[in-house]
PDB file of C-alpha atoms in Angstrom:
ATOM      1  CA  UNK Y 240      25.660 -59.927  19.245  1.00 56.00           C
ATOM      2  CA  UNK Y 241      24.802 -55.607  19.097  1.00 62.00           C
ATOM      3  CA  UNK Y 242      22.169 -54.031  20.468  1.00 62.00           C
ATOM      4  CA  UNK Y 243      20.589 -50.599  19.416  1.00 61.00           C
ATOM      5  CA  UNK Y 244      20.159 -47.269  21.094  1.00 57.00           C
ATOM      6  CA  UNK Y 245      17.010 -47.407  22.407  1.00 56.00           C
ATOM      7  CA  UNK Y 246      17.845 -50.756  23.536  1.00 62.00           C
ATOM      8  CA  UNK Y 247      20.325 -49.227  25.109  1.00 62.00           C
ATOM      9  CA  UNK Y 248      18.165 -46.409  26.958  1.00 63.00           C
ATOM     10  CA  UNK Y 249      19.989 -43.990  24.591  1.00 60.00           C
ATOM     11  CA  UNK Y 250      18.519 -41.522  23.376  1.00 61.00           C
ATOM     12  CA  UNK Y 251      14.909 -41.831  20.692  1.00 64.00           C
ATOM     13  CA  UNK Y 252      15.677 -40.894  17.741  1.00 60.00           C
ATOM     14  CA  UNK Y 253      13.230 -40.784  15.488  1.00 59.00           C
ATOM     15  CA  UNK Y 254      12.690 -42.642  12.460  1.00 58.00           C
ATOM     16  CA  UNK Y 255      13.628 -41.896   9.420  1.00 62.00           C
ATOM     17  CA  UNK Y 256      11.347 -42.844   7.037  1.00 56.00           C
ATOM     18  CA  UNK Y 257       7.781 -42.822   7.835  1.00 54.00           C
ATOM     19  CA  UNK Y 258       5.409 -45.338   9.222  1.00 54.00           C
ATOM     20  CA  UNK Y 259       3.893 -47.273   6.434  1.00 58.00           C
ATOM     21  CA  UNK Y 260       0.274 -47.426   7.087  1.00 54.00           C
ATOM     22  CA  UNK Y 261      -2.443 -46.860   5.766  1.00 52.00           C
ATOM     23  CA  UNK Y 262      -3.688 -43.144   5.997  1.00 50.00           C
ATOM     24  CA  UNK Y 263      -7.295 -42.403   5.871  1.00 51.00           C
ATOM     25  CA  UNK Y 264      -8.536 -40.960   3.530  1.00 49.00           C
ATOM     26  CA  UNK Y 265     -10.403 -38.066   4.438  1.00 46.00           C
ATOM     27  CA  UNK Y 266     -11.284 -36.237   1.277  1.00 48.00           C
ATOM     28  CA  UNK Y 267     -15.021 -37.591   1.283  1.00 51.00           C
ATOM     29  CA  UNK Y 268     -15.402 -36.010   3.888  1.00 49.00           C
ATOM     30  CA  UNK Y 269     -16.683 -32.423   4.879  1.00 51.00           C
ATOM     31  CA  UNK Y 270     -14.016 -30.540   6.520  1.00 50.00           C
ATOM     32  CA  UNK Y 271     -16.556 -29.708   9.653  1.00 50.00           C
ATOM     33  CA  UNK Y 272     -17.043 -34.233  10.303  1.00 52.00           C
ATOM     34  CA  UNK Y 273     -12.603 -34.275   9.690  1.00 49.00           C
ATOM     35  CA  UNK Y 274     -11.427 -35.201  13.100  1.00 54.00           C
ATOM     36  CA  UNK Y 275      -9.397 -32.137  14.193  1.00 53.00           C
ATOM     37  CA  UNK Y 276     -10.072 -29.994  11.683  1.00 50.00           C
ATOM     38  CA  UNK Y 277     -12.812 -26.685  11.475  1.00 54.00           C
ATOM     39  CA  UNK Y 278     -14.369 -25.867   9.418  1.00 51.00           C
ATOM     40  CA  UNK Y 279     -12.524 -21.557   8.041  1.00 52.00           C
ATOM     41  CA  UNK Y 280     -14.129 -19.397   6.904  1.00 56.00           C
ATOM     42  CA  UNK Y 281     -13.037 -18.682   3.695  1.00 57.00           C
ATOM     43  CA  UNK Y 282     -11.336 -14.243   2.945  1.00 58.00           C
ATOM     44  CA  UNK Y 283     -12.046 -12.064   0.984  1.00 54.00           C
ATOM     45  CA  UNK Y 284      -9.136 -12.606  -1.535  1.00 57.00           C
ATOM     46  CA  UNK Y 285      -6.378  -9.755  -0.845  1.00 61.00           C
ATOM     47  CA  UNK Y 286      -5.059  -7.274  -3.526  1.00 62.00           C
ATOM     48  CA  UNK Y 287      -3.078  -8.727  -6.804  1.00 68.00           C
ATOM     49  CA  UNK Y 288      -0.318  -7.776  -8.950  1.00 63.00           C
ATOM     50  CA  UNK Y 289       0.985 -10.803 -11.248  1.00 69.00           C
ATOM     51  CA  UNK Y 290       3.588  -9.952 -13.779  1.00 72.00           C
ATOM     52  CA  UNK Y 291       4.536  -6.503 -13.620  1.00 79.00           C
ATOM     53  CA  UNK Y 292       6.966  -3.787 -12.456  1.00 87.00           C
ATOM     54  CA  UNK Y 293       6.238  -3.332  -8.604  1.00 88.00           C
ATOM     55  CA  UNK Y 294       6.344  -1.007  -5.502  1.00 90.00           C
ATOM     56  CA  UNK Y 295       5.007  -0.613  -1.915  1.00 92.00           C
ATOM     57  CA  UNK Y 296       6.345   1.672  -0.328  1.00 93.00           C
ATOM     58  CA  UNK Y 297       5.303   2.622   3.881  1.00 92.00           C
ATOM     59  CA  UNK Y 298       4.539   5.830   6.116  1.00 94.00           C
ATOM     60  CA  UNK Y 299       3.672   6.559   8.570  1.00 93.00           C
ATOM     61  CA  UNK Y 300       0.373   8.514   8.609  1.00 92.00           C
ATOM     62  CA  UNK Y 301       1.337  12.414   9.390  1.00 91.00           C
ATOM     63  CA  UNK Y 302       0.880  15.572   7.658  1.00 88.00           C
ATOM     64  CA  UNK Y 303       4.070  14.937   5.925  1.00 92.00           C
ATOM     65  CA  UNK Y 304       2.885  11.236   4.282  1.00 94.00           C
ATOM     66  CA  UNK Y 305       1.676  12.696   1.685  1.00 93.00           C
ATOM     67  CA  UNK Y 306       4.509  15.411   0.203  1.00 95.00           C
ATOM     68  CA  UNK Y 307       7.268  12.063   0.618  1.00 95.00           C
ATOM     69  CA  UNK Y 308       5.380   9.560  -0.831  1.00 95.00           C
ATOM     70  CA  UNK Y 309       4.060  12.242  -3.642  1.00 95.00           C
ATOM     71  CA  UNK Y 310       7.528  12.252  -3.861  1.00 95.00           C
ATOM     72  CA  UNK Y 311       9.141   7.939  -3.476  1.00 95.00           C
ATOM     73  CA  UNK Y 312       6.260   7.139  -5.968  1.00 95.00           C
ATOM     74  CA  UNK Y 313       7.572   9.895  -9.139  1.00 94.00           C
ATOM     75  CA  UNK Y 314      10.505   8.733  -8.394  1.00 94.00           C
ATOM     76  CA  UNK Y 315      10.372   4.893  -8.841  1.00 94.00           C
ATOM     77  CA  UNK Y 316       8.300   5.384 -11.717  1.00 93.00           C
ATOM     78  CA  UNK Y 317      10.530   7.558 -13.187  1.00 91.00           C
ATOM     79  CA  UNK Y 318      13.255   4.469 -12.490  1.00 92.00           C
ATOM     80  CA  UNK Y 319      11.245   2.222 -14.680  1.00 91.00           C
ATOM     81  CA  UNK Y 320      11.927   4.615 -17.465  1.00 89.00           C
ATOM     82  CA  UNK Y 321       8.926   6.343 -18.223  1.00 86.00           C
ATOM     83  CA  UNK Y 322      10.221   9.169 -20.192  1.00 81.00           C
ATOM     84  CA  UNK Y 323       6.588  11.201 -21.196  1.00 83.00           C
ATOM     85  CA  UNK Y 324       5.825  10.419 -17.851  1.00 87.00           C
ATOM     86  CA  UNK Y 325       3.169  13.261 -16.714  1.00 91.00           C
ATOM     87  CA  UNK Y 326       5.235  13.377 -13.302  1.00 92.00           C
ATOM     88  CA  UNK Y 327       3.489  16.364 -11.462  1.00 93.00           C
ATOM     89  CA  UNK Y 328      -0.302  14.163 -12.149  1.00 93.00           C
ATOM     90  CA  UNK Y 329       1.617  11.506 -10.857  1.00 94.00           C
ATOM     91  CA  UNK Y 330       3.057  13.366  -7.499  1.00 95.00           C
ATOM     92  CA  UNK Y 331      -0.779  14.909  -7.164  1.00 95.00           C
ATOM     93  CA  UNK Y 332      -2.204  11.559  -7.384  1.00 96.00           C
ATOM     94  CA  UNK Y 333      -0.384  10.301  -4.674  1.00 96.00           C
ATOM     95  CA  UNK Y 334      -0.311  12.575  -2.357  1.00 95.00           C
ATOM     96  CA  UNK Y 335      -4.699  13.197  -2.562  1.00 95.00           C
ATOM     97  CA  UNK Y 336      -4.385   9.773  -2.099  1.00 95.00           C
ATOM     98  CA  UNK Y 337      -2.610   9.638   0.780  1.00 95.00           C
ATOM     99  CA  UNK Y 338      -4.198  12.965   1.692  1.00 93.00           C
ATOM    100  CA  UNK Y 339      -7.757  10.722   1.928  1.00 92.00           C
ATOM    101  CA  UNK Y 340      -5.480   7.418   3.802  1.00 91.00           C
ATOM    102  CA  UNK Y 341      -4.124   9.570   5.998  1.00 91.00           C
ATOM    103  CA  UNK Y 342      -7.892  11.286   7.236  1.00 89.00           C
ATOM    104  CA  UNK Y 343      -9.164   7.877   7.970  1.00 86.00           C
ATOM    105  CA  UNK Y 344      -7.069   7.919  11.666  1.00 86.00           C
ATOM    106  CA  UNK Y 345      -4.735   5.502  11.171  1.00 84.00           C
ATOM    107  CA  UNK Y 346      -0.881   4.316  12.290  1.00 90.00           C
ATOM    108  CA  UNK Y 347       0.497   3.991   9.039  1.00 93.00           C
ATOM    109  CA  UNK Y 348      -0.001   3.902   5.062  1.00 94.00           C
ATOM    110  CA  UNK Y 349       1.253   2.131   2.970  1.00 94.00           C
ATOM    111  CA  UNK Y 350       1.644   2.977  -1.392  1.00 95.00           C
ATOM    112  CA  UNK Y 351       0.986   0.396  -3.930  1.00 94.00           C
ATOM    113  CA  UNK Y 352       2.103   1.012  -7.081  1.00 95.00           C
ATOM    114  CA  UNK Y 353       1.901  -1.163 -10.899  1.00 94.00           C
ATOM    115  CA  UNK Y 354       2.579  -0.251 -14.241  1.00 91.00           C
ATOM    116  CA  UNK Y 355       1.121  -1.922 -17.147  1.00 86.00           C
ATOM    117  CA  UNK Y 356       0.503  -1.370 -21.503  1.00 87.00           C
ATOM    118  CA  UNK Y 357       1.728   2.889 -20.793  1.00 90.00           C
ATOM    119  CA  UNK Y 358      -0.494   3.083 -17.588  1.00 93.00           C
ATOM    120  CA  UNK Y 359       0.084   2.809 -13.558  1.00 94.00           C
ATOM    121  CA  UNK Y 360      -2.129   2.293 -10.876  1.00 94.00           C
ATOM    122  CA  UNK Y 361      -1.634   3.969  -7.632  1.00 95.00           C
ATOM    123  CA  UNK Y 362      -3.540   2.610  -4.610  1.00 94.00           C
ATOM    124  CA  UNK Y 363      -3.099   3.400  -0.193  1.00 94.00           C
ATOM    125  CA  UNK Y 364      -4.027   1.522   1.944  1.00 92.00           C
ATOM    126  CA  UNK Y 365      -5.356   2.850   5.216  1.00 89.00           C
ATOM    127  CA  UNK Y 366      -4.492  -0.016   7.575  1.00 87.00           C
ATOM    128  CA  UNK Y 367      -8.229   1.188   9.503  1.00 84.00           C
ATOM    129  CA  UNK Y 368     -10.033  -1.806   9.841  1.00 79.00           C
ATOM    130  CA  UNK Y 369     -13.926  -0.510   9.998  1.00 73.00           C
ATOM    131  CA  UNK Y 370     -12.373   2.877   7.588  1.00 68.00           C
ATOM    132  CA  UNK Y 371     -15.942   3.807   6.295  1.00 67.00           C
ATOM    133  CA  UNK Y 372     -15.574   6.743   4.059  1.00 63.00           C
ATOM    134  CA  UNK Y 373     -17.275   9.775   4.532  1.00 62.00           C
ATOM    135  CA  UNK Y 374     -17.638  13.151   2.606  1.00 61.00           C
ATOM    136  CA  UNK Y 375     -14.441  12.583   1.855  1.00 71.00           C
ATOM    137  CA  UNK Y 376     -14.054  14.478  -2.331  1.00 86.00           C
ATOM    138  CA  UNK Y 377     -10.890  12.749  -3.295  1.00 90.00           C
ATOM    139  CA  UNK Y 378     -12.736  11.144  -6.596  1.00 91.00           C
ATOM    140  CA  UNK Y 379     -13.863  14.150  -7.617  1.00 92.00           C
ATOM    141  CA  UNK Y 380     -10.048  15.402  -7.461  1.00 93.00           C
ATOM    142  CA  UNK Y 381      -8.938  12.588  -8.827  1.00 94.00           C
ATOM    143  CA  UNK Y 382     -10.707  12.542 -11.309  1.00 93.00           C
ATOM    144  CA  UNK Y 383      -9.941  16.224 -12.412  1.00 93.00           C
ATOM    145  CA  UNK Y 384      -6.840  15.504 -12.886  1.00 93.00           C
ATOM    146  CA  UNK Y 385      -4.930  14.942 -16.812  1.00 92.00           C
ATOM    147  CA  UNK Y 386      -3.956  11.808 -16.434  1.00 92.00           C
ATOM    148  CA  UNK Y 387      -6.588   9.979 -14.139  1.00 94.00           C
ATOM    149  CA  UNK Y 388      -7.581   8.013 -16.302  1.00 94.00           C
ATOM    150  CA  UNK Y 389      -9.653   5.903 -13.521  1.00 94.00           C
ATOM    151  CA  UNK Y 390     -10.494   6.260 -10.216  1.00 94.00           C
ATOM    152  CA  UNK Y 391     -12.002   4.671  -7.041  1.00 91.00           C
ATOM    153  CA  UNK Y 392     -12.405   3.598  -3.212  1.00 90.00           C
ATOM    154  CA  UNK Y 393     -13.567   0.615  -1.584  1.00 87.00           C
ATOM    155  CA  UNK Y 394     -13.197  -1.026   2.111  1.00 84.00           C
ATOM    156  CA  UNK Y 395     -11.800  -3.989   2.779  1.00 79.00           C
ATOM    157  CA  UNK Y 396     -11.061  -5.228   6.573  1.00 80.00           C
ATOM    158  CA  UNK Y 397      -7.815  -4.527   6.185  1.00 79.00           C
ATOM    159  CA  UNK Y 398      -8.617  -1.125   5.619  1.00 83.00           C
ATOM    160  CA  UNK Y 399     -10.008   1.684   3.685  1.00 87.00           C
ATOM    161  CA  UNK Y 400      -8.654   1.257  -0.078  1.00 90.00           C
ATOM    162  CA  UNK Y 401      -8.521   4.724  -2.230  1.00 92.00           C
ATOM    163  CA  UNK Y 402      -7.202   3.612  -6.740  1.00 93.00           C
ATOM    164  CA  UNK Y 403      -5.977   5.828  -8.932  1.00 95.00           C
ATOM    165  CA  UNK Y 404      -4.697   4.923 -13.010  1.00 95.00           C
ATOM    166  CA  UNK Y 405      -2.381   7.413 -14.876  1.00 94.00           C
ATOM    167  CA  UNK Y 406      -2.423   7.009 -18.177  1.00 92.00           C
ATOM    168  CA  UNK Y 407       1.681   7.986 -18.636  1.00 88.00           C
ATOM    169  CA  UNK Y 408       1.880   7.162 -22.464  1.00 84.00           C
ATOM    170  CA  UNK Y 409       2.705   9.947 -24.515  1.00 74.00           C
ATOM    171  CA  UNK Y 410       0.943  12.289 -26.028  1.00 71.00           C
ATOM    172  CA  UNK Y 411       0.465  13.028 -29.283  1.00 66.00           C
ATOM    173  CA  UNK Y 412       1.715  16.569 -30.369  1.00 63.00           C
ATOM    174  CA  UNK Y 413      -1.210  18.912 -31.573  1.00 58.00           C
ATOM    175  CA  UNK Y 414      -1.961  18.438 -35.542  1.00 66.00           C
ATOM    176  CA  UNK Y 415      -0.418  22.036 -36.191  1.00 63.00           C
ATOM    177  CA  UNK Y 416      -3.215  24.459 -38.564  1.00 63.00           C
ATOM    178  CA  UNK Y 417      -2.447  24.378 -42.430  1.00 65.00           C
ATOM    179  CA  UNK Y 418      -4.432  26.460 -45.565  1.00 56.00           C
ATOM    180  CA  UNK Y 419      -5.572  30.114 -45.504  1.00 58.00           C
ATOM    181  CA  UNK Y 420      -6.445  29.624 -41.853  1.00 55.00           C
ATOM    182  CA  UNK Y 421      -3.117  29.306 -40.906  1.00 53.00           C
ATOM    183  CA  UNK Y 422      -2.150  32.500 -42.186  1.00 54.00           C
ATOM    184  CA  UNK Y 423      -4.003  34.918 -40.322  1.00 53.00           C
ATOM    185  CA  UNK Y 424      -6.839  37.587 -41.377  1.00 54.00           C
ATOM    186  CA  UNK Y 425      -7.699  37.695 -44.583  1.00 53.00           C
ATOM    187  CA  UNK Y 426      -4.732  40.917 -45.958  1.00 51.00           C
ATOM    188  CA  UNK Y 427      -6.241  41.469 -48.962  1.00 53.00           C
ATOM    189  CA  UNK Y 428      -9.006  43.647 -49.805  1.00 47.00           C
TER     190      UNK Y 428
END
């Protein structure tokens, strides 16, 4: 006659399958009435970017962060194959976004890049809860850049987000003037 480990006083081993007891259906009751569960406040969804090339860069929030972020962001976007990218505009835009995030006073900032339809999205996050935008002229300066299509700023629980959307499509060539006006001033007398 054999004995089980439990009968022999050995170690208790959990069953290999769950017990076959019916589970109480708790879907019919609201979360506040379910035993052991509390109602959960749903937080605002985080920034979500899908089905495209993306990159995340993190920097210490210091005075050199803007230059480093601009150079690294430009190198990353260049590696995505944008041959006609206006690199000085991208570097200036990312640098200005980072300066605004550093001004919020946190210890670190992050830059997030994404591409879609020949456009580059650059977002800088300050990671300072409750950071309020001041009289910072960042949006005016970003809008003045030639390739910036749109820009904005919003507040989130994890800090202020400042973003710019840049056009990376090749520029159409300038039309060459033709006809008598292209030949120059009238030389006939």
